[in-house]
């Protein structure tokens, strides 16, 4: 055990270490975002900072929708932050800490602009941002966290010793209500704060209430910090909403904000990167597609494939959605032409060449303006080119009637382990508008035999954001299992 003198010396050394890094423009990882960024920011940085932060917030929303425990949410959020929004300690020497914190700062304020537009967006944004702040608060170094708290003036009042003595019996009763030790003495230090600011502590009966104030012990200081953060952000969003009309004439920024808010409403953060998916040795042929569809395709592409096989035709947006998916999956232009020609077996050769072949070549960047078109992400499928009654494109989780969706899911995936008992959970997330969460849950169920457990998502707890991401991950899991079986078989042969 350490002596009190040793403990004081260690704390002093930690405080000094924080002070040595006070020359940072952003001295703390924790941030209440009181002051907007005033530096010059390029449009590219404006969008990139926001998109990377949105990836983190979207996964937090998915965690809420999937009823993850706080510990699971924390694990997933920290993993996402490491990938898209890292914030190293002030003692870190090998990274540009100010650059990391600037990105965090800019991204927060851009998303404020995007999500201040409606009460629903503001509530969702505050909930997700508060969860991110809690995770960072819990994960921060003790010395840095205390230095951050000391730097702010919080809206609560220390309770004088005389008042603590006056209400000692009530305070002790509140402490006993939550303490594991029924004989535990109440903490010596308390703060007074309006009870409406710490409703979580009130609902769990952890505090003494008097005259509209909650007496909060020092050990529950975090609840007051979180309440202060949420209250500040709610007020800031309301102020931003009043000022937002001034941006309406800015043709550069408004489309970016529209894109960000639409992605948040859809519950999907951004496009999965598929730039190398078709060039990593995973080339496929037209003859392979039927089998790949059965084993690896998400519901949107599985539906398009089955409609194509049934009707020997797809309308324009269906061909576009499915064709670009197959292109990124690894289907070459020659194999694509062969696949579509074979699929449109009721159409004469001349008509196919005149009306369809050009569009296929165009989607591969070989005609027209020769653009290299990417496959459509979940966000685009959910929000753009809404399907009519005669169309087959879109997202089944959003665009199918509930009864039709359940029938379709059982038809598509019962051979991969999906049962009627799984449908209530899936349909509940669909009803709540969390379509990507429903798709992710189907992925988990249908890949359980490959080692995927509930909560794993597409990998590392992440949700599906792109049809090609779903297919690519499915093929990776299958390949890993086959490689493992082959290794085991080779080992048995060698030993024999």
CSV table of C-alpha atoms in Angstrom, one decimal:
chain,number,residue,atom,x,y,z
A,1,UNK,CA,0.0,0.0,0.0
A,2,UNK,CA,1.1,3.6,-0.7
A,3,UNK,CA,1.4,6.1,2.1
A,4,UNK,CA,-0.5,9.4,1.9
A,5,UNK,CA,2.7,11.2,1.2
A,6,UNK,CA,3.5,8.9,-1.8
A,7,UNK,CA,-0.1,9.3,-3.1
A,8,UNK,CA,0.1,13.1,-2.9
A,9,UNK,CA,3.5,13.1,-4.7
A,10,UNK,CA,2.1,10.9,-7.5
A,11,UNK,CA,-0.9,13.2,-7.9
A,12,UNK,CA,1.4,16.2,-8.0
A,13,UNK,CA,3.5,14.6,-10.7
A,14,UNK,CA,0.5,13.8,-12.8
A,15,UNK,CA,-0.8,17.4,-12.5
A,16,UNK,CA,2.6,18.7,-13.5
A,17,UNK,CA,2.6,16.4,-16.5
A,18,UNK,CA,-0.7,17.9,-17.6
A,19,UNK,CA,0.6,21.4,-17.1
A,20,UNK,CA,3.6,20.7,-19.3
A,21,UNK,CA,1.2,20.1,-22.2
A,22,UNK,CA,-0.9,23.2,-21.6
A,23,UNK,CA,0.7,24.8,-24.6
A,24,UNK,CA,-1.6,22.6,-26.8
A,25,UNK,CA,-4.2,24.6,-28.6
A,26,UNK,CA,-6.7,22.0,-27.4
A,27,UNK,CA,-5.3,21.2,-24.0
A,28,UNK,CA,-7.9,18.5,-23.2
A,29,UNK,CA,-9.4,15.5,-25.0
A,30,UNK,CA,-12.7,16.2,-23.3
A,31,UNK,CA,-14.6,19.1,-24.8
A,32,UNK,CA,-17.9,21.0,-24.2
A,33,UNK,CA,-17.6,22.7,-27.6
A,34,UNK,CA,-18.3,26.1,-26.2
A,35,UNK,CA,-16.4,28.0,-28.9
A,36,UNK,CA,-16.8,27.3,-32.6
A,37,UNK,CA,-13.7,26.9,-34.8
A,38,UNK,CA,-12.5,30.1,-36.3
A,39,UNK,CA,-9.7,28.8,-38.6
A,40,UNK,CA,-9.9,28.5,-42.3
A,41,UNK,CA,-11.5,25.2,-43.3
A,42,UNK,CA,-11.6,23.8,-46.8
A,43,UNK,CA,-14.8,22.2,-48.1
A,44,UNK,CA,-13.1,18.8,-48.2
A,45,UNK,CA,-12.1,19.1,-44.6
A,46,UNK,CA,-15.5,20.4,-43.7
A,47,UNK,CA,-17.1,17.2,-45.1
A,48,UNK,CA,-14.5,14.7,-44.1
A,49,UNK,CA,-14.4,15.7,-40.4
A,50,UNK,CA,-18.2,15.5,-40.3
A,51,UNK,CA,-18.4,12.1,-42.1
A,52,UNK,CA,-15.8,10.5,-39.8
A,53,UNK,CA,-17.6,11.7,-36.7
A,54,UNK,CA,-21.0,10.6,-38.2
A,55,UNK,CA,-19.6,7.1,-38.6
A,56,UNK,CA,-19.0,7.0,-34.8
A,57,UNK,CA,-22.4,8.5,-33.9
A,58,UNK,CA,-24.3,6.2,-36.3
A,59,UNK,CA,-22.7,3.1,-34.7
A,60,UNK,CA,-23.7,4.5,-31.3
A,61,UNK,CA,-27.3,4.9,-32.6
A,62,UNK,CA,-27.1,1.3,-33.8
A,63,UNK,CA,-26.0,0.2,-30.3
A,64,UNK,CA,-29.1,1.9,-28.9
A,65,UNK,CA,-31.4,0.2,-31.4
A,66,UNK,CA,-29.8,-3.2,-30.6
A,67,UNK,CA,-30.2,-2.7,-26.8
A,68,UNK,CA,-26.5,-3.2,-26.2
A,69,UNK,CA,-25.2,-2.9,-22.6
A,70,UNK,CA,-23.2,0.2,-21.8
A,71,UNK,CA,-20.0,-1.9,-21.7
A,72,UNK,CA,-20.7,-3.3,-25.2
A,73,UNK,CA,-21.6,0.2,-26.5
A,74,UNK,CA,-18.3,1.5,-25.0
A,75,UNK,CA,-16.3,-1.3,-26.7
A,76,UNK,CA,-17.8,-0.7,-30.1
A,77,UNK,CA,-17.5,3.1,-29.7
A,78,UNK,CA,-13.9,3.1,-28.8
A,79,UNK,CA,-13.1,0.8,-31.7
A,80,UNK,CA,-14.9,3.2,-34.1
A,81,UNK,CA,-13.1,6.2,-32.5
A,82,UNK,CA,-9.7,4.4,-33.0
A,83,UNK,CA,-10.5,4.1,-36.7
A,84,UNK,CA,-12.2,7.4,-37.5
A,85,UNK,CA,-11.8,9.8,-34.6
A,86,UNK,CA,-8.7,9.0,-32.5
A,87,UNK,CA,-7.9,11.3,-29.6
A,88,UNK,CA,-4.6,10.5,-27.9
A,89,UNK,CA,-3.6,11.6,-24.4
A,90,UNK,CA,-1.8,14.9,-23.9
A,91,UNK,CA,1.3,12.9,-23.0
A,92,UNK,CA,1.5,11.2,-26.4
A,93,UNK,CA,4.6,12.2,-28.3
A,94,UNK,CA,4.3,10.4,-31.6
A,95,UNK,CA,1.0,11.9,-32.9
A,96,UNK,CA,-0.2,15.4,-33.7
A,97,UNK,CA,-2.6,15.8,-30.8
A,98,UNK,CA,-3.8,19.3,-31.9
A,99,UNK,CA,-4.7,17.9,-35.4
A,100,UNK,CA,-6.7,15.1,-33.8
A,101,UNK,CA,-8.6,17.5,-31.5
A,102,UNK,CA,-9.1,20.0,-34.3
A,103,UNK,CA,-10.8,17.3,-36.4
A,104,UNK,CA,-13.0,16.4,-33.5
A,105,UNK,CA,-13.9,20.0,-32.9
A,106,UNK,CA,-14.7,20.8,-36.5
A,107,UNK,CA,-16.7,17.7,-37.0
A,108,UNK,CA,-18.9,18.4,-34.0
A,109,UNK,CA,-19.7,21.8,-35.2
A,110,UNK,CA,-20.5,20.8,-38.8
A,111,UNK,CA,-22.9,18.1,-37.5
A,112,UNK,CA,-24.5,20.8,-35.3
A,113,UNK,CA,-25.4,22.6,-38.5
A,114,UNK,CA,-26.7,19.5,-40.1
A,115,UNK,CA,-28.8,18.2,-37.1
A,116,UNK,CA,-30.2,21.4,-35.6
A,117,UNK,CA,-33.0,21.5,-38.2
A,118,UNK,CA,-35.7,19.6,-36.4
A,119,UNK,CA,-36.6,18.7,-32.8
A,120,UNK,CA,-36.2,15.0,-33.7
A,121,UNK,CA,-32.7,15.4,-35.2
A,122,UNK,CA,-31.7,17.5,-32.2
A,123,UNK,CA,-32.8,14.9,-29.7
A,124,UNK,CA,-31.0,12.1,-31.5
A,125,UNK,CA,-27.9,14.2,-31.9
A,126,UNK,CA,-27.8,15.1,-28.2
A,127,UNK,CA,-28.3,11.5,-27.2
A,128,UNK,CA,-25.6,10.1,-29.5
A,129,UNK,CA,-23.1,12.9,-28.6
A,130,UNK,CA,-23.8,12.5,-24.9
A,131,UNK,CA,-23.0,8.8,-25.2
A,132,UNK,CA,-19.8,9.6,-27.0
A,133,UNK,CA,-18.8,12.1,-24.3
A,134,UNK,CA,-19.6,9.5,-21.5
A,135,UNK,CA,-17.4,6.9,-23.2
A,136,UNK,CA,-14.5,9.4,-23.5
A,137,UNK,CA,-15.0,10.6,-19.9
A,138,UNK,CA,-14.8,7.1,-18.6
A,139,UNK,CA,-11.8,6.3,-20.7
A,140,UNK,CA,-9.8,9.5,-20.0
A,141,UNK,CA,-6.7,9.7,-17.8
A,142,UNK,CA,-7.7,10.6,-14.2
A,143,UNK,CA,-5.3,13.6,-14.1
A,144,UNK,CA,-6.4,15.0,-17.5
A,145,UNK,CA,-10.0,14.5,-16.6
A,146,UNK,CA,-9.6,16.4,-13.3
A,147,UNK,CA,-7.7,19.2,-15.0
A,148,UNK,CA,-10.5,19.5,-17.5
A,149,UNK,CA,-13.1,19.7,-14.8
A,150,UNK,CA,-11.1,22.3,-12.9
A,151,UNK,CA,-10.9,24.4,-16.0
A,152,UNK,CA,-14.7,24.9,-16.1
A,153,UNK,CA,-17.2,26.7,-14.0
A,154,UNK,CA,-20.1,24.3,-13.4
A,155,UNK,CA,-23.6,25.2,-12.3
A,156,UNK,CA,-23.6,23.5,-9.0
A,157,UNK,CA,-22.9,24.6,-5.4
A,158,UNK,CA,-20.7,22.9,-2.8
A,159,UNK,CA,-22.7,22.1,0.3
A,160,UNK,CA,-21.2,23.7,3.5
A,161,UNK,CA,-20.1,21.4,6.3
A,162,UNK,CA,-22.9,22.8,8.5
A,163,UNK,CA,-25.5,21.8,6.0
A,164,UNK,CA,-24.0,18.3,5.6
A,165,UNK,CA,-24.2,17.9,9.4
A,166,UNK,CA,-27.8,19.2,9.4
A,167,UNK,CA,-28.9,16.6,6.9
A,168,UNK,CA,-26.5,13.9,7.9
A,169,UNK,CA,-29.2,11.3,8.7
A,170,UNK,CA,-30.9,11.8,5.3
A,171,UNK,CA,-27.6,11.8,3.4
A,172,UNK,CA,-26.6,8.6,5.2
A,173,UNK,CA,-29.9,7.0,4.2
A,174,UNK,CA,-29.4,8.0,0.5
A,175,UNK,CA,-25.9,6.6,0.6
A,176,UNK,CA,-27.1,3.3,2.2
A,177,UNK,CA,-29.7,3.0,-0.5
A,178,UNK,CA,-27.1,2.3,-3.1
A,179,UNK,CA,-24.0,1.4,-1.2
A,180,UNK,CA,-23.0,-2.3,-1.1
A,181,UNK,CA,-22.0,-1.7,2.5
A,182,UNK,CA,-25.1,-0.9,4.6
A,183,UNK,CA,-22.8,0.6,7.3
A,184,UNK,CA,-21.0,2.9,4.9
A,185,UNK,CA,-20.7,6.5,6.0
A,186,UNK,CA,-21.9,9.2,3.6
A,187,UNK,CA,-19.2,11.0,1.6
A,188,UNK,CA,-17.9,14.1,3.2
A,189,UNK,CA,-18.2,16.3,0.1
A,190,UNK,CA,-21.6,17.1,-1.5
A,191,UNK,CA,-22.8,19.4,-4.3
A,192,UNK,CA,-26.3,21.0,-4.7
A,193,UNK,CA,-27.8,21.0,-8.1
A,194,UNK,CA,-31.4,21.3,-9.4
A,195,UNK,CA,-32.9,17.9,-9.3
A,196,UNK,CA,-34.1,18.1,-12.9
A,197,UNK,CA,-30.4,18.1,-14.0
A,198,UNK,CA,-29.7,14.7,-12.4
A,199,UNK,CA,-32.9,12.7,-13.1
A,200,UNK,CA,-30.9,9.5,-13.4
A,201,UNK,CA,-29.7,9.8,-9.8
A,202,UNK,CA,-33.2,10.8,-8.6
A,203,UNK,CA,-34.9,7.8,-10.4
A,204,UNK,CA,-32.4,5.4,-8.8
A,205,UNK,CA,-32.8,7.1,-5.4
A,206,UNK,CA,-29.1,7.8,-5.0
A,207,UNK,CA,-29.6,11.4,-3.8
A,208,UNK,CA,-31.3,13.4,-1.0
A,209,UNK,CA,-33.9,15.9,-2.3
A,210,UNK,CA,-34.6,19.2,-0.5
A,211,UNK,CA,-36.2,22.4,-1.8
A,212,UNK,CA,-36.0,21.4,-5.4
A,213,UNK,CA,-32.3,20.6,-5.1
A,214,UNK,CA,-30.5,17.2,-5.2
A,215,UNK,CA,-27.6,16.7,-2.8
A,216,UNK,CA,-25.1,14.8,-5.0
A,217,UNK,CA,-22.0,13.1,-3.4
A,218,UNK,CA,-18.6,13.6,-5.0
A,219,UNK,CA,-18.5,10.0,-6.2
A,220,UNK,CA,-21.5,10.8,-8.5
A,221,UNK,CA,-19.9,13.9,-9.9
A,222,UNK,CA,-20.0,12.4,-13.4
A,223,UNK,CA,-23.8,12.5,-13.5
A,224,UNK,CA,-23.7,16.2,-13.0
A,225,UNK,CA,-21.0,16.6,-15.7
A,226,UNK,CA,-23.1,14.7,-18.2
A,227,UNK,CA,-26.2,16.7,-17.3
A,228,UNK,CA,-24.3,19.9,-17.9
A,229,UNK,CA,-23.0,18.7,-21.2
A,230,UNK,CA,-26.4,17.7,-22.5
A,231,UNK,CA,-28.0,21.0,-21.3
A,232,UNK,CA,-25.3,23.1,-22.9
A,233,UNK,CA,-25.6,21.2,-26.2
A,234,UNK,CA,-29.4,21.4,-26.3
A,235,UNK,CA,-29.2,25.2,-25.9
A,236,UNK,CA,-26.5,25.5,-28.5
A,237,UNK,CA,-28.5,23.5,-31.0
A,238,UNK,CA,-31.5,25.7,-30.5
A,239,UNK,CA,-29.3,28.8,-31.1
A,240,UNK,CA,-27.8,27.2,-34.2
A,241,UNK,CA,-31.3,26.5,-35.6
A,242,UNK,CA,-32.2,30.2,-35.3
A,243,UNK,CA,-29.1,31.2,-37.2
A,244,UNK,CA,-29.3,28.5,-39.8
A,245,UNK,CA,-31.4,30.4,-42.4
A,246,UNK,CA,-28.4,32.6,-43.0
A,247,UNK,CA,-26.8,29.6,-44.8
A,248,UNK,CA,-29.7,28.9,-47.2
A,249,UNK,CA,-28.1,30.8,-50.0
A,250,UNK,CA,-24.7,29.0,-49.8
A,251,UNK,CA,-24.8,26.5,-52.6
A,252,UNK,CA,-21.5,24.9,-51.4
A,253,UNK,CA,-22.4,24.0,-47.8
A,254,UNK,CA,-26.2,23.3,-47.9
A,255,UNK,CA,-25.9,20.2,-50.1
A,256,UNK,CA,-23.3,18.8,-47.7
A,257,UNK,CA,-25.5,19.4,-44.7
A,258,UNK,CA,-28.5,17.8,-46.5
A,259,UNK,CA,-26.4,14.7,-47.2
A,260,UNK,CA,-25.2,14.4,-43.6
A,261,UNK,CA,-28.7,14.8,-42.1
A,262,UNK,CA,-30.2,12.3,-44.6
A,263,UNK,CA,-27.6,9.8,-43.6
A,264,UNK,CA,-28.4,10.3,-40.0
A,265,UNK,CA,-32.1,9.9,-40.5
A,266,UNK,CA,-31.5,6.7,-42.5
A,267,UNK,CA,-29.3,5.5,-39.6
A,268,UNK,CA,-26.4,4.9,-41.9
A,269,UNK,CA,-23.3,7.0,-41.7
A,270,UNK,CA,-21.6,6.8,-45.0
A,271,UNK,CA,-20.5,4.7,-48.0
A,272,UNK,CA,-18.4,1.6,-47.3
A,273,UNK,CA,-15.1,1.8,-49.2
A,274,UNK,CA,-15.3,-0.6,-52.1
A,275,UNK,CA,-12.4,0.8,-54.2
A,276,UNK,CA,-10.4,-2.4,-54.1
A,277,UNK,CA,-13.1,-5.0,-53.9
A,278,UNK,CA,-13.0,-5.9,-57.6
A,279,UNK,CA,-9.2,-5.9,-57.9
A,280,UNK,CA,-8.1,-8.1,-55.0
A,281,UNK,CA,-8.2,-11.4,-56.8
A,282,UNK,CA,-11.9,-12.0,-56.2
A,283,UNK,CA,-12.9,-11.9,-59.8
A,284,UNK,CA,-16.2,-13.8,-60.5
A,285,UNK,CA,-17.9,-15.1,-63.6
A,286,UNK,CA,-21.5,-15.1,-64.8
A,287,UNK,CA,-21.8,-18.8,-64.0
A,288,UNK,CA,-21.0,-18.2,-60.3
A,289,UNK,CA,-23.7,-15.6,-59.5
A,290,UNK,CA,-26.6,-18.0,-58.8
A,291,UNK,CA,-24.5,-19.8,-56.1
A,292,UNK,CA,-23.1,-16.5,-54.7
A,293,UNK,CA,-26.6,-15.0,-54.4
A,294,UNK,CA,-27.8,-18.0,-52.4
A,295,UNK,CA,-24.9,-17.9,-49.9
A,296,UNK,CA,-23.7,-14.3,-49.7
A,297,UNK,CA,-26.1,-11.7,-50.9
A,298,UNK,CA,-28.0,-9.2,-48.6
A,299,UNK,CA,-31.8,-9.1,-49.0
A,300,UNK,CA,-31.8,-6.2,-51.4
A,301,UNK,CA,-29.6,-8.0,-54.0
A,302,UNK,CA,-31.1,-11.4,-53.3
A,303,UNK,CA,-34.5,-10.0,-54.1
A,304,UNK,CA,-33.3,-8.4,-57.4
A,305,UNK,CA,-31.6,-11.6,-58.4
A,306,UNK,CA,-34.7,-13.7,-57.8
A,307,UNK,CA,-36.9,-11.2,-59.6
A,308,UNK,CA,-34.5,-11.3,-62.5
A,309,UNK,CA,-34.5,-15.0,-62.7
A,310,UNK,CA,-38.3,-15.1,-62.4
A,311,UNK,CA,-39.2,-12.3,-64.9
A,312,UNK,CA,-36.1,-12.5,-67.1
A,313,UNK,CA,-36.0,-8.7,-66.8
A,314,UNK,CA,-35.4,-5.8,-64.4
A,315,UNK,CA,-36.5,-2.2,-64.9
A,316,UNK,CA,-33.9,0.6,-65.1
A,317,UNK,CA,-33.2,1.4,-61.4
A,318,UNK,CA,-33.2,-2.3,-60.6
A,319,UNK,CA,-30.6,-3.0,-63.3
A,320,UNK,CA,-28.5,0.0,-62.1
A,321,UNK,CA,-28.6,-1.1,-58.4
A,322,UNK,CA,-27.9,-4.8,-59.1
A,323,UNK,CA,-25.4,-4.2,-62.0
A,324,UNK,CA,-23.2,-1.9,-60.0
A,325,UNK,CA,-23.3,-4.3,-57.1
A,326,UNK,CA,-22.1,-7.1,-59.3
A,327,UNK,CA,-19.4,-4.9,-60.8
A,328,UNK,CA,-17.9,-4.1,-57.4
A,329,UNK,CA,-18.3,-7.8,-56.4
A,330,UNK,CA,-15.8,-8.6,-59.2
A,331,UNK,CA,-17.8,-9.2,-62.4
A,332,UNK,CA,-15.8,-8.0,-65.4
A,333,UNK,CA,-17.4,-6.1,-68.3
A,334,UNK,CA,-17.3,-9.2,-70.6
A,335,UNK,CA,-18.8,-11.4,-67.9
A,336,UNK,CA,-21.4,-8.7,-67.1
A,337,UNK,CA,-22.6,-8.6,-70.7
A,338,UNK,CA,-22.7,-12.4,-70.8
A,339,UNK,CA,-24.7,-12.5,-67.5
A,340,UNK,CA,-27.3,-9.9,-68.6
A,341,UNK,CA,-27.6,-11.3,-72.1
A,342,UNK,CA,-28.3,-14.8,-70.6
A,343,UNK,CA,-30.7,-13.3,-68.0
A,344,UNK,CA,-32.7,-11.4,-70.6
A,345,UNK,CA,-33.4,-14.6,-72.6
A,346,UNK,CA,-36.8,-13.4,-73.9
A,347,UNK,CA,-35.2,-10.4,-75.6
A,348,UNK,CA,-33.9,-10.6,-79.2
A,349,UNK,CA,-30.2,-10.1,-79.8
A,350,UNK,CA,-30.6,-6.8,-81.8
A,351,UNK,CA,-32.9,-5.3,-79.1
A,352,UNK,CA,-30.4,-6.3,-76.3
A,353,UNK,CA,-27.5,-4.7,-78.2
A,354,UNK,CA,-29.4,-1.5,-78.9
A,355,UNK,CA,-31.2,-0.9,-75.6
A,356,UNK,CA,-29.1,-2.6,-72.9
A,357,UNK,CA,-25.5,-3.3,-73.9
A,358,UNK,CA,-24.7,0.4,-74.0
A,359,UNK,CA,-26.0,1.0,-70.5
A,360,UNK,CA,-23.9,-1.9,-69.2
A,361,UNK,CA,-20.8,-0.6,-70.8
A,362,UNK,CA,-21.7,2.9,-69.5
A,363,UNK,CA,-21.9,1.7,-65.9
A,364,UNK,CA,-18.3,0.3,-66.3
A,365,UNK,CA,-17.1,3.7,-67.5
A,366,UNK,CA,-16.6,2.6,-71.1
A,367,UNK,CA,-19.2,4.9,-72.7
A,368,UNK,CA,-20.6,8.4,-72.3
A,369,UNK,CA,-18.5,10.5,-69.9
A,370,UNK,CA,-16.6,7.4,-68.9
A,371,UNK,CA,-17.1,7.8,-65.2
A,372,UNK,CA,-16.2,5.0,-62.9
A,373,UNK,CA,-19.5,4.6,-61.1
A,374,UNK,CA,-19.5,3.1,-57.6
A,375,UNK,CA,-22.1,0.7,-56.2
A,376,UNK,CA,-25.0,2.2,-54.3
A,377,UNK,CA,-24.6,2.3,-50.5
A,378,UNK,CA,-27.4,1.5,-48.1
A,379,UNK,CA,-28.0,5.3,-47.6
A,380,UNK,CA,-28.5,5.8,-51.3
A,381,UNK,CA,-30.8,2.7,-51.6
A,382,UNK,CA,-32.9,3.9,-48.7
A,383,UNK,CA,-33.3,7.5,-49.7
A,384,UNK,CA,-32.9,7.8,-53.5
A,385,UNK,CA,-35.0,6.7,-56.4
A,386,UNK,CA,-37.9,5.4,-54.3
A,387,UNK,CA,-39.5,2.3,-55.9
A,388,UNK,CA,-43.0,2.2,-57.3
A,389,UNK,CA,-45.4,-0.7,-57.2
A,390,UNK,CA,-44.0,-2.3,-60.3
A,391,UNK,CA,-40.3,-1.9,-59.3
A,392,UNK,CA,-38.0,-4.3,-57.6
A,393,UNK,CA,-35.2,-2.1,-56.5
A,394,UNK,CA,-34.8,-0.5,-53.0
A,395,UNK,CA,-34.4,-1.9,-49.6
A,396,UNK,CA,-36.8,-4.7,-48.6
A,397,UNK,CA,-36.6,-3.8,-45.0
A,398,UNK,CA,-38.0,-0.4,-45.8
A,399,UNK,CA,-40.0,-0.8,-48.9
A,400,UNK,CA,-41.7,-4.2,-48.4
A,401,UNK,CA,-45.0,-4.5,-46.5
A,402,UNK,CA,-44.4,-6.3,-43.1
A,403,UNK,CA,-46.1,-9.5,-44.2
A,404,UNK,CA,-44.3,-9.6,-47.5
A,405,UNK,CA,-40.9,-8.9,-45.8
A,406,UNK,CA,-41.3,-11.8,-43.3
A,407,UNK,CA,-42.3,-14.2,-46.1
A,408,UNK,CA,-39.4,-13.0,-48.2
A,409,UNK,CA,-36.8,-13.4,-45.4
A,410,UNK,CA,-37.9,-16.9,-44.6
A,411,UNK,CA,-37.8,-17.8,-48.3
A,412,UNK,CA,-34.4,-16.3,-48.8
A,413,UNK,CA,-32.6,-17.4,-45.6
A,414,UNK,CA,-34.3,-20.3,-43.9
A,415,UNK,CA,-31.7,-22.6,-45.4
A,416,UNK,CA,-29.0,-20.5,-43.6
A,417,UNK,CA,-30.6,-20.8,-40.2
A,418,UNK,CA,-33.2,-18.0,-40.1
A,419,UNK,CA,-36.5,-19.2,-38.4
A,420,UNK,CA,-39.9,-17.7,-37.7
A,421,UNK,CA,-38.8,-17.3,-34.1
A,422,UNK,CA,-36.2,-14.7,-35.3
A,423,UNK,CA,-38.7,-12.5,-37.0
A,424,UNK,CA,-40.2,-10.6,-34.1
A,425,UNK,CA,-36.8,-9.1,-33.1
A,426,UNK,CA,-36.1,-8.2,-36.8
A,427,UNK,CA,-39.5,-6.7,-37.4
A,428,UNK,CA,-39.3,-4.6,-34.2
A,429,UNK,CA,-36.1,-2.9,-35.5
A,430,UNK,CA,-37.8,-2.4,-38.9
A,431,UNK,CA,-40.8,-0.8,-37.3
A,432,UNK,CA,-38.5,1.5,-35.4
A,433,UNK,CA,-36.9,2.6,-38.7
A,434,UNK,CA,-33.5,0.9,-38.0
A,435,UNK,CA,-33.4,-0.9,-41.4
A,436,UNK,CA,-29.6,-1.4,-41.3
A,437,UNK,CA,-29.8,-2.9,-37.9
A,438,UNK,CA,-32.4,-5.5,-39.1
A,439,UNK,CA,-30.1,-6.3,-42.0
A,440,UNK,CA,-27.2,-6.7,-39.6
A,441,UNK,CA,-29.2,-9.0,-37.4
A,442,UNK,CA,-30.1,-11.2,-40.4
A,443,UNK,CA,-26.3,-11.3,-41.2
A,444,UNK,CA,-25.5,-12.5,-37.7
A,445,UNK,CA,-28.2,-15.2,-37.7
A,446,UNK,CA,-27.3,-16.5,-41.1
A,447,UNK,CA,-23.6,-16.6,-40.4
A,448,UNK,CA,-23.8,-18.2,-36.9
A,449,UNK,CA,-22.4,-21.4,-38.3
A,450,UNK,CA,-19.3,-19.4,-39.4
A,451,UNK,CA,-18.7,-18.2,-35.9
A,452,UNK,CA,-20.7,-14.9,-35.9
A,453,UNK,CA,-22.4,-14.2,-32.6
A,454,UNK,CA,-25.2,-11.8,-31.7
A,455,UNK,CA,-23.7,-8.3,-31.4
A,456,UNK,CA,-20.7,-9.1,-33.7
A,457,UNK,CA,-22.4,-7.3,-36.6
A,458,UNK,CA,-20.5,-7.3,-39.8
A,459,UNK,CA,-17.2,-7.4,-37.7
A,460,UNK,CA,-16.1,-5.6,-34.6
A,461,UNK,CA,-19.8,-4.9,-33.7
A,462,UNK,CA,-20.2,-2.6,-36.8
A,463,UNK,CA,-23.5,-2.5,-38.7
A,464,UNK,CA,-24.1,-3.0,-42.4
A,465,UNK,CA,-23.7,0.2,-44.4
A,466,UNK,CA,-23.3,-1.2,-47.9
A,467,UNK,CA,-24.5,-4.3,-49.8
A,468,UNK,CA,-21.0,-5.1,-51.0
A,469,UNK,CA,-19.7,-4.9,-47.5
A,470,UNK,CA,-22.3,-7.5,-46.5
A,471,UNK,CA,-21.3,-9.8,-49.4
A,472,UNK,CA,-17.5,-9.3,-49.0
A,473,UNK,CA,-17.7,-10.1,-45.3
A,474,UNK,CA,-19.8,-13.1,-45.9
A,475,UNK,CA,-17.3,-14.5,-48.4
A,476,UNK,CA,-14.4,-13.7,-46.1
A,477,UNK,CA,-16.0,-15.7,-43.3
A,478,UNK,CA,-16.7,-18.7,-45.6
A,479,UNK,CA,-13.1,-18.6,-46.9
A,480,UNK,CA,-11.6,-18.4,-43.4
A,481,UNK,CA,-13.6,-21.5,-42.4
A,482,UNK,CA,-12.7,-23.4,-45.5
A,483,UNK,CA,-9.0,-22.5,-45.1
A,484,UNK,CA,-9.2,-23.7,-41.4
A,485,UNK,CA,-10.8,-27.0,-42.5
A,486,UNK,CA,-8.1,-27.5,-45.2
A,487,UNK,CA,-5.3,-26.8,-42.6
A,488,UNK,CA,-6.8,-29.4,-40.3
A,489,UNK,CA,-7.1,-31.9,-43.1
A,490,UNK,CA,-3.5,-31.4,-44.2
A,491,UNK,CA,-2.4,-31.8,-40.6
A,492,UNK,CA,-4.2,-35.0,-40.3
A,493,UNK,CA,-2.7,-36.3,-43.5
A,494,UNK,CA,0.8,-35.3,-42.4
A,495,UNK,CA,0.4,-37.0,-39.0
A,496,UNK,CA,-1.0,-40.2,-40.7
